[in-house]
Amino acid sequence: MIIYEAKDWWGALKHFHTSFSIRVLLRRVGFVSLYGILLTLFDQHVIDVHLPFDGTLFSLLGITLSLLLVFRTNTAYDRFWEGRRQWGSLVNYSRNLAVLMDSLLPDEATTNRIYFARMLSNFALALKGHLRTGVDFAELEDPGDGELETLPQYTHVPSRIAALLLRRMQELRQDRLINDTDLISFRLYHQNLLDITGACERIKKTPIPFSYSFFIKLFITLYVLLIPFVLVQTYGYFAIVAITLAAYALIGIEMIGDEIEEPFGLDCNDLPLNQIAQTIRRNMHEILGVPPSVTVALKQETDYIKVN
Amino acid sequence: MIIYEAKDWWGALKHFHTSFSIRVLLRRVGFVSLYGILLTLFDQHVIDVHLPFDGTLFSLLGITLSLLLVFRTNTAYDRFWEGRRQWGSLVNYSRNLAVLMDSLLPDEATTNRIYFARMLSNFALALKGHLRTGVDFAELEDPGDGELETLPQYTHVPSRIAALLLRRMQELRQDRLINDTDLISFRLYHQNLLDITGACERIKKTPIPFSYSFFIKLFITLYVLLIPFVLVQTYGYFAIVAITLAAYALIGIEMIGDEIEEPFGLDCNDLPLNQIAQTIRRNMHEILGVPPSVTVALKQETDYIKVN
Amino acid sequence: MIIYEAKDWWGALKHFHTSFSIRVLLRRVGFVSLYGILLTLFDQHVIDVHLPFDGTLFSLLGITLSLLLVFRTNTAYDRFWEGRRQWGSLVNYSRNLAVLMDSLLPDEATTNRIYFARMLSNFALALKGHLRTGVDFAELEDPGDGELETLPQYTHVPSRIAALLLRRMQELRQDRLINDTDLISFRLYHQNLLDITGACERIKKTPIPFSYSFFIKLFITLYVLLIPFVLVQTYGYFAIVAITLAAYALIGIEMIGDEIEEPFGLDCNDLPLNQIAQTIRRNMHEILGVPPSVTVALKQETDYIKVN
Amino acid sequence: MIIYEAKDWWGALKHFHTSFSIRVLLRRVGFVSLYGILLTLFDQHVIDVHLPFDGTLFSLLGITLSLLLVFRTNTAYDRFWEGRRQWGSLVNYSRNLAVLMDSLLPDEATTNRIYFARMLSNFALALKGHLRTGVDFAELEDPGDGELETLPQYTHVPSRIAALLLRRMQELRQDRLINDTDLISFRLYHQNLLDITGACERIKKTPIPFSYSFFIKLFITLYVLLIPFVLVQTYGYFAIVAITLAAYALIGIEMIGDEIEEPFGLDCNDLPLNQIAQTIRRNMHEILGVPPSVTVALKQETDYIKVN
Amino acid sequence: MIIYEAKDWWGALKHFHTSFSIRVLLRRVGFVSLYGILLTLFDQHVIDVHLPFDGTLFSLLGITLSLLLVFRTNTAYDRFWEGRRQWGSLVNYSRNLAVLMDSLLPDEATTNRIYFARMLSNFALALKGHLRTGVDFAELEDPGDGELETLPQYTHVPSRIAALLLRRMQELRQDRLINDTDLISFRLYHQNLLDITGACERIKKTPIPFSYSFFIKLFITLYVLLIPFVLVQTYGYFAIVAITLAAYALIGIEMIGDEIEEPFGLDCNDLPLNQIAQTIRRNMHEILGVPPSVTVALKQETDYIKVN
């Protein structure tokens, strides 16, 4: 994620180069400009190629396209924001579970306190890995139950961690350390862990239907290819400026949508999952009053940039 | 579903032919072009047929139509996405139920573990069939309670499977294998199975009101039929290009909306229900630590295509 | 409701006559055409009545109006869809309640099974009547508790049925047939019955604020009345075609909105409440394994039409 | 609230005078017309004051303004509808609480039945007063616990009534008239009373941010003041008609938004809180089977009008 | 927050100077005007600099930009409103917790009543500080458990207060002052405290993706810089007026969006968190029937202004 001060207009503009896949956008806009230049030169020096279109239909199709692009933008942002909301929920429910366990476990029950602090941290870290390039087991802390070694056998690690948490609670009940009431409360919070997992998988695995994506991309392509034919007679060489501007606007909106609709990756506009997971880790240990493990290899994955 | 890499613009465009009911769209656009060609020829060689319309009203009606189409697009996408969300919930609640049963049942309670793993898998497979062309009983695994044979007698199979799950829990309580607290937790998750079923049935059975669908289709038809009369004088033969483009845009948006508003079918933009159900099946068996049945006929229904 | 195959474009267009209050729309558009004809004739043969408006302001007001109409369409559709969602919930919670009772009652507890199957069916039928023209007591099945005769005394029948269901559960608890845990689960599902009732009443009783409805209707009226004055000079007799088209678009969108924003009536675009209630009735009896009553007068209220 | 038959187009138009703050709108539109008249006369007879603007920028700013107004309309309507939803929830949860108490209390427990019927009615009436001009204690029925006299001491009366309800339940439990399970169910419904209170307070106390309100008002003002300068040359005296129309559209949309965004007042488009509260009162007494008090001074506050 | 009477049009306009970062907007619009003046003078007296653009493309890009700005406005307002909703929930759940404790604690249990009244107040005050410039410990009231002094050691103070509340409840249960049922109810309300905290942190920490913010700012910048070249030939010196107006509209919408999308600060359009926290404080003490502490230093942070 790029952290920025929204109200600082020029500060934002200066960081052009750190912003999204700007190189790709620039390259694409460059291609369109080149195409515009060639066509304009051809028109001015060889044969008059312009179409006898007035602005009406051209303008109407442009508005239809703009409306579609705003629909696309909305959709992409909703997915981005839902992804953020799910990770916000993960923070909330991790804290709720930790606060609950803190009230249930005596201060001196260090083994259990460490177990829950580490397992809840592990869940967040495993989910991050699961949504990105795979769980990095070196990041996980050993909660001391001997299960850490068996985790890599499972295809769905977050589910396994969730199952282990519930099994541990069941054992605490059998040992009469907690009672049925406490177990119900725990389960009510706990179910959210897998709900969040499923929601993130849904966002990750189901992009906007291919038809829309394709339809919009083809529409933009046809539109941008036709613009010069319409504009070259009236505008002459200035048609090149106009084409470049239009390409910037249309291709840019589409590309940002493509980028943020799956917010769990490592693109610079994606969510800082590693930061959030580390925050959860710190919170869990603070709430349960136990020190974090020192042996674990904290990933130095900086997934955010500060621009102003 | 078509799986694609959104950021690969040309890769997407190349898969024109795999994308949605493109043949139907092309045929329809072809008809409109033909109509445009005939009318233009008639105008240029026989009688001047153009209407003395300037662009204003024409353009205004076009904007109204575009706004309606974006409304339609939004609605269709919301239904697609709600359908996806429901199946995502099915994944979540299946996992939650499996994780709960895993914590309640001793490791050696293989019969019960197999029962829940298979019944939860069966629920997802039955719901898939229920929403498509009917439940395929050969896909279901025998949970070992002798009820599999009686299932085809029921008109609403998912309800019956949900009822059997709850009955089994009731028996476990009577056998004192679980207690009241556990039963409450189970029911809280379990109720979601039928909620999801009902929500999917709702999306499937209630399309956008006929009035809107009809109104938009008639509007597009009238509009596309009138375009050539308005454009033919100014544009001459180029009117054919303009008509084809406009038909592509307007008919295309409407058709994609029609296609994705009921996302449970086997159209290439529909949801990969079979894949999701198979994922649930694998997850259930992994979480409950039992092997899947080997006798069941797994449907080779590939409901997704990877394009780039 | 009109059931149709969205992808069949011409099939849909052919059913023009079955679609919504089309006679009213045609009559209104006819009046506008007549007005346009008279004004055009007057302009061409008597006095030049056109206003010296160019398209700019006219077009701008048209866009403002289109945006308002899309807002109106969105609002109406949201209400339609929320109504459908509530009745979908009624299906879900009826099933959840039936599945729960099925697990709690022994197979041989026929009296109680019949009681719940019939009362849950009655609830859906009573709610349908309550939202339409009043509860039809001949449709309700006698659950065998002697309360059916007293129902007509109550002004709010669905509330009474909900109260009777809860009272019966209380009796079952006093007779130790169920326990407290079961009662809590029952109540959690049961509360949705009255929530759904209230939500439907809300949609039915609170239309879009009068100000908006009035404002939009007056705006359309003024706009349609002014169009001919603006168009008649440029278009001549073709102004009549243009006026008719514009009237079709603007009045049509507004009328569909008016029609579907209260989806519980018997208009042909309204929801098939009778069908849904009958589905619930069949489901309840199937799940609880009891045969439906044969003495009840099933209403032959066909509130849906299949058009293609 | 104004109750009307949406489909009766002319019926609605005839009730122009009962509709919203129409006098204010008319006065404002009148001012703008006057301004237009003076400016046009000045232009025609004294000095040519028109600006050399063509329609492009003028039209573009108009579209931007229209989009902002639709955003504003949407926001205002969402608040109106959320307010309505909250009062719908109040109906639902009052009924749920009444139905629950009806099942828990024996038929002969008249004192307790009267207590809950009256206190639940009082809650709705107190909330209405709290959101309008203050609680009218003469409207409240005495539930017979001697607390009615102490209510005026509290700054937040609905909170106090909610607290008294929960205290009474606690006493019933101590007297073993209900058990813990019943108390949990009661609390689950009861918490909604204060949630609804808070949500209504939120809508009432937080209008759309001042910046937006101010920005839109200034934008409209500048726009309407500039229109005549742009139109007067082309349109001559007809500019007056155009200005009046534009003022009607722009100021009207803004004013309706201002009116309905806080729907708890006594404006004619506001919600009929008194009617809803009286409905709750009747329902409570019917469900609990007790007659309403005869000594209470029912407010004859008719907050709805029927127009057609 | 600025409190205002929405219906008072002129009253609102008069408070121009108190409204949002108006100085910044004015300065920015001033810069654009200056640029327009220089360019116009250059064009009129030195070299003709206008581009041969007609309005079509210019207008089309303007509409695309307006649509993007409305998307931006919607997003910013949604975040503002969600922030408000969260603080409304904090009011609701604080009241629900207080009402619950009031029913559980005997009237004479003053120590416990004071404890909960003060801790719930402290939670709201700490959350306010946490979202602004840091918790001000002088604002917090001493609940009498000796923990107030240890609070500054914690990095996440709201979590700690939530944990202490749950620990206290656990102690009350161990002392048999409350039972398991009461604890479940308490936890169901209590979990919302941390959910609200997390949701506010999410809004505060995740602005609209940098790509969108940057893209829109660059689009506006390019657009505003190009306008004079397009308008100067047709409009002459009046181009300066047009440029200023367009800059006001486009920059203004963007700036308001930037301002309200993070509503927890001390900008004049931000939420009055201090007022809300003080309201919670008063409510807690009134509901639990205990007097507020007199030794605490109430922050005189007036975060609202009344303008008419």
PDB file of C-alpha atoms in Angstrom, chain A residues 140-283:
ATOM      1  CA  LEU A 140       5.139 -19.084  12.470  1.00  0.00           C
ATOM      2  CA  GLU A 141       5.864 -19.262  16.182  1.00  0.00           C
ATOM      3  CA  ASP A 142       5.898 -22.607  17.931  1.00  0.00           C
ATOM      4  CA  PRO A 143       2.958 -22.641  20.373  1.00  0.00           C
ATOM      5  CA  GLY A 144       4.495 -25.604  22.157  1.00  0.00           C
ATOM      6  CA  ASP A 145       1.998 -28.322  21.274  1.00  0.00           C
ATOM      7  CA  GLY A 146       4.187 -30.171  18.791  1.00  0.00           C
ATOM      8  CA  GLU A 147       1.761 -29.493  15.954  1.00  0.00           C
ATOM      9  CA  LEU A 148       3.866 -26.871  14.185  1.00  0.00           C
ATOM     10  CA  GLU A 149       5.863 -29.560  12.394  1.00  0.00           C
ATOM     11  CA  THR A 150       2.743 -31.267  11.051  1.00  0.00           C
ATOM     12  CA  LEU A 151       1.241 -28.106   9.575  1.00  0.00           C
ATOM     13  CA  PRO A 152       3.023 -28.335   6.169  1.00  0.00           C
ATOM     14  CA  GLN A 153       1.179 -31.619   5.522  1.00  0.00           C
ATOM     15  CA  TYR A 154      -2.104 -29.787   5.225  1.00  0.00           C
ATOM     16  CA  THR A 155      -3.249 -28.209   1.983  1.00  0.00           C
ATOM     17  CA  HIS A 156      -5.373 -25.657   3.831  1.00  0.00           C
ATOM     18  CA  VAL A 157      -3.226 -24.426   6.704  1.00  0.00           C
ATOM     19  CA  PRO A 158      -5.576 -21.737   8.093  1.00  0.00           C
ATOM     20  CA  SER A 159      -8.333 -24.350   8.513  1.00  0.00           C
ATOM     21  CA  ARG A 160      -5.951 -26.576  10.400  1.00  0.00           C
ATOM     22  CA  ILE A 161      -4.894 -23.791  12.764  1.00  0.00           C
ATOM     23  CA  ALA A 162      -8.551 -22.956  13.373  1.00  0.00           C
ATOM     24  CA  ALA A 163      -9.249 -26.621  14.109  1.00  0.00           C
ATOM     25  CA  LEU A 164      -6.328 -26.826  16.530  1.00  0.00           C
ATOM     26  CA  LEU A 165      -7.587 -23.760  18.410  1.00  0.00           C
ATOM     27  CA  LEU A 166     -10.991 -25.349  18.873  1.00  0.00           C
ATOM     28  CA  ARG A 167      -9.466 -28.669  19.943  1.00  0.00           C
ATOM     29  CA  ARG A 168      -7.414 -26.886  22.587  1.00  0.00           C
ATOM     30  CA  MET A 169     -10.537 -25.233  23.962  1.00  0.00           C
ATOM     31  CA  GLN A 170     -12.219 -28.613  24.089  1.00  0.00           C
ATOM     32  CA  GLU A 171      -9.298 -29.927  26.161  1.00  0.00           C
ATOM     33  CA  LEU A 172      -9.507 -26.939  28.512  1.00  0.00           C
ATOM     34  CA  ARG A 173     -13.153 -27.751  29.056  1.00  0.00           C
ATOM     35  CA  GLN A 174     -12.399 -31.387  29.730  1.00  0.00           C
ATOM     36  CA  ASP A 175      -9.800 -30.243  32.265  1.00  0.00           C
ATOM     37  CA  ARG A 176     -12.510 -28.010  33.781  1.00  0.00           C
ATOM     38  CA  LEU A 177     -10.395 -24.896  33.255  1.00  0.00           C
ATOM     39  CA  ILE A 178     -13.268 -23.298  31.388  1.00  0.00           C
ATOM     40  CA  ASN A 179     -16.947 -24.167  31.288  1.00  0.00           C
ATOM     41  CA  ASP A 180     -19.603 -24.556  28.591  1.00  0.00           C
ATOM     42  CA  THR A 181     -20.559 -20.906  28.670  1.00  0.00           C
ATOM     43  CA  ASP A 182     -17.021 -19.864  27.936  1.00  0.00           C
ATOM     44  CA  LEU A 183     -16.807 -22.355  25.113  1.00  0.00           C
ATOM     45  CA  ILE A 184     -19.919 -20.920  23.467  1.00  0.00           C
ATOM     46  CA  SER A 185     -18.462 -17.419  23.633  1.00  0.00           C
ATOM     47  CA  PHE A 186     -15.176 -18.651  22.213  1.00  0.00           C
ATOM     48  CA  ARG A 187     -16.921 -20.406  19.327  1.00  0.00           C
ATOM     49  CA  LEU A 188     -18.973 -17.338  18.488  1.00  0.00           C
ATOM     50  CA  TYR A 189     -15.799 -15.337  17.954  1.00  0.00           C
ATOM     51  CA  HIS A 190     -13.832 -18.223  16.511  1.00  0.00           C
ATOM     52  CA  GLN A 191     -16.207 -18.923  13.605  1.00  0.00           C
ATOM     53  CA  ASN A 192     -15.239 -15.556  12.189  1.00  0.00           C
ATOM     54  CA  LEU A 193     -11.705 -16.763  11.530  1.00  0.00           C
ATOM     55  CA  LEU A 194     -12.896 -19.179   8.866  1.00  0.00           C
ATOM     56  CA  ASP A 195     -15.522 -16.754   7.577  1.00  0.00           C
ATOM     57  CA  ILE A 196     -12.779 -14.213   6.946  1.00  0.00           C
ATOM     58  CA  THR A 197     -10.636 -16.861   5.264  1.00  0.00           C
ATOM     59  CA  GLY A 198     -13.468 -17.836   2.949  1.00  0.00           C
ATOM     60  CA  ALA A 199     -14.328 -14.247   2.094  1.00  0.00           C
ATOM     61  CA  CYS A 200     -10.728 -13.456   1.170  1.00  0.00           C
ATOM     62  CA  GLU A 201     -10.501 -16.591  -0.974  1.00  0.00           C
ATOM     63  CA  ARG A 202     -13.707 -15.548  -2.710  1.00  0.00           C
ATOM     64  CA  ILE A 203     -12.325 -12.109  -3.576  1.00  0.00           C
ATOM     65  CA  LYS A 204      -9.060 -13.598  -4.716  1.00  0.00           C
ATOM     66  CA  LYS A 205     -10.538 -16.356  -6.852  1.00  0.00           C
ATOM     67  CA  THR A 206     -13.464 -14.625  -8.523  1.00  0.00           C
ATOM     68  CA  PRO A 207     -12.573 -11.537 -10.519  1.00  0.00           C
ATOM     69  CA  ILE A 208     -15.192  -9.461 -12.300  1.00  0.00           C
ATOM     70  CA  PRO A 209     -16.735 -11.775 -14.957  1.00  0.00           C
ATOM     71  CA  PHE A 210     -14.505 -12.182 -17.985  1.00  0.00           C
ATOM     72  CA  SER A 211     -17.293 -10.899 -20.248  1.00  0.00           C
ATOM     73  CA  TYR A 212     -17.251  -7.492 -18.622  1.00  0.00           C
ATOM     74  CA  SER A 213     -13.491  -7.283 -18.480  1.00  0.00           C
ATOM     75  CA  PHE A 214     -13.198  -8.325 -22.108  1.00  0.00           C
ATOM     76  CA  PHE A 215     -16.075  -6.177 -23.280  1.00  0.00           C
ATOM     77  CA  ILE A 216     -14.658  -3.053 -21.653  1.00  0.00           C
ATOM     78  CA  LYS A 217     -11.137  -3.718 -22.921  1.00  0.00           C
ATOM     79  CA  LEU A 218     -12.374  -4.263 -26.484  1.00  0.00           C
ATOM     80  CA  PHE A 219     -14.593  -1.179 -26.285  1.00  0.00           C
ATOM     81  CA  ILE A 220     -11.660   0.987 -25.154  1.00  0.00           C
ATOM     82  CA  THR A 221      -9.403  -0.504 -27.829  1.00  0.00           C
ATOM     83  CA  LEU A 222     -11.874   0.123 -30.653  1.00  0.00           C
ATOM     84  CA  TYR A 223     -12.654   3.569 -29.324  1.00  0.00           C
ATOM     85  CA  VAL A 224      -9.049   4.656 -29.012  1.00  0.00           C
ATOM     86  CA  LEU A 225      -8.254   3.275 -32.465  1.00  0.00           C
ATOM     87  CA  LEU A 226     -11.130   5.228 -34.019  1.00  0.00           C
ATOM     88  CA  ILE A 227     -10.535   8.568 -32.306  1.00  0.00           C
ATOM     89  CA  PRO A 228      -7.810   9.794 -34.671  1.00  0.00           C
ATOM     90  CA  PHE A 229      -9.973   9.180 -37.728  1.00  0.00           C
ATOM     91  CA  VAL A 230     -12.660  11.363 -36.231  1.00  0.00           C
ATOM     92  CA  LEU A 231     -10.419  14.122 -34.922  1.00  0.00           C
ATOM     93  CA  VAL A 232      -7.670  14.445 -37.491  1.00  0.00           C
ATOM     94  CA  GLN A 233      -9.489  16.738 -39.891  1.00  0.00           C
ATOM     95  CA  THR A 234     -10.607  19.333 -37.352  1.00  0.00           C
ATOM     96  CA  TYR A 235      -7.573  19.247 -35.096  1.00  0.00           C
ATOM     97  CA  GLY A 236      -4.673  18.572 -37.470  1.00  0.00           C
ATOM     98  CA  TYR A 237      -1.498  17.847 -35.534  1.00  0.00           C
ATOM     99  CA  PHE A 238      -3.234  18.662 -32.258  1.00  0.00           C
ATOM    100  CA  ALA A 239      -5.145  15.415 -32.702  1.00  0.00           C
ATOM    101  CA  ILE A 240      -2.044  13.742 -31.243  1.00  0.00           C
ATOM    102  CA  VAL A 241      -2.459  15.633 -27.956  1.00  0.00           C
ATOM    103  CA  ALA A 242      -6.156  14.776 -27.847  1.00  0.00           C
ATOM    104  CA  ILE A 243      -5.573  11.097 -28.528  1.00  0.00           C
ATOM    105  CA  THR A 244      -2.913  10.887 -25.841  1.00  0.00           C
ATOM    106  CA  LEU A 245      -5.186  12.529 -23.278  1.00  0.00           C
ATOM    107  CA  ALA A 246      -8.118  10.275 -24.086  1.00  0.00           C
ATOM    108  CA  ALA A 247      -5.918   7.190 -23.937  1.00  0.00           C
ATOM    109  CA  TYR A 248      -4.565   8.296 -20.565  1.00  0.00           C
ATOM    110  CA  ALA A 249      -8.061   8.710 -19.151  1.00  0.00           C
ATOM    111  CA  LEU A 250      -9.669   5.563 -20.507  1.00  0.00           C
ATOM    112  CA  ILE A 251      -6.794   3.102 -20.191  1.00  0.00           C
ATOM    113  CA  GLY A 252      -5.805   4.530 -16.803  1.00  0.00           C
ATOM    114  CA  ILE A 253      -9.211   3.987 -15.194  1.00  0.00           C
ATOM    115  CA  GLU A 254      -9.388   0.446 -16.525  1.00  0.00           C
ATOM    116  CA  MET A 255      -5.875  -0.394 -15.336  1.00  0.00           C
ATOM    117  CA  ILE A 256      -6.382   0.910 -11.806  1.00  0.00           C
ATOM    118  CA  GLY A 257      -9.531  -1.187 -11.620  1.00  0.00           C
ATOM    119  CA  ASP A 258      -7.602  -4.266 -12.720  1.00  0.00           C
ATOM    120  CA  GLU A 259      -4.949  -3.554 -10.143  1.00  0.00           C
ATOM    121  CA  ILE A 260      -7.025  -3.048  -7.010  1.00  0.00           C
ATOM    122  CA  GLU A 261      -9.789  -5.574  -7.575  1.00  0.00           C
ATOM    123  CA  GLU A 262      -7.521  -8.282  -6.106  1.00  0.00           C
ATOM    124  CA  PRO A 263      -5.985  -6.456  -3.130  1.00  0.00           C
ATOM    125  CA  PHE A 264      -4.062  -9.290  -1.508  1.00  0.00           C
ATOM    126  CA  GLY A 265      -0.996  -9.339  -3.763  1.00  0.00           C
ATOM    127  CA  LEU A 266       2.238  -7.418  -3.543  1.00  0.00           C
ATOM    128  CA  ASP A 267       1.386  -4.661  -6.030  1.00  0.00           C
ATOM    129  CA  CYS A 268       2.086  -1.274  -4.581  1.00  0.00           C
ATOM    130  CA  ASN A 269      -1.604  -0.469  -4.202  1.00  0.00           C
ATOM    131  CA  ASP A 270      -2.412  -3.764  -2.492  1.00  0.00           C
ATOM    132  CA  LEU A 271      -3.186  -4.102   1.181  1.00  0.00           C
ATOM    133  CA  PRO A 272      -0.275  -4.269   3.665  1.00  0.00           C
ATOM    134  CA  LEU A 273      -1.229  -7.750   4.906  1.00  0.00           C
ATOM    135  CA  ASN A 274       2.177  -8.268   6.464  1.00  0.00           C
ATOM    136  CA  GLN A 275       1.903  -5.066   8.490  1.00  0.00           C
ATOM    137  CA  ILE A 276      -1.593  -6.008   9.666  1.00  0.00           C
ATOM    138  CA  ALA A 277      -0.485  -9.521  10.613  1.00  0.00           C
ATOM    139  CA  GLN A 278       2.456  -8.090  12.588  1.00  0.00           C
ATOM    140  CA  THR A 279       0.075  -5.706  14.366  1.00  0.00           C
ATOM    141  CA  ILE A 280      -2.108  -8.660  15.318  1.00  0.00           C
ATOM    142  CA  ARG A 281       0.973 -10.473  16.580  1.00  0.00           C
ATOM    143  CA  ARG A 282       1.995  -7.545  18.811  1.00  0.00           C
ATOM    144  CA  ASN A 283      -1.579  -7.066  20.080  1.00  0.00           C
TER     145      ASN A 283
END
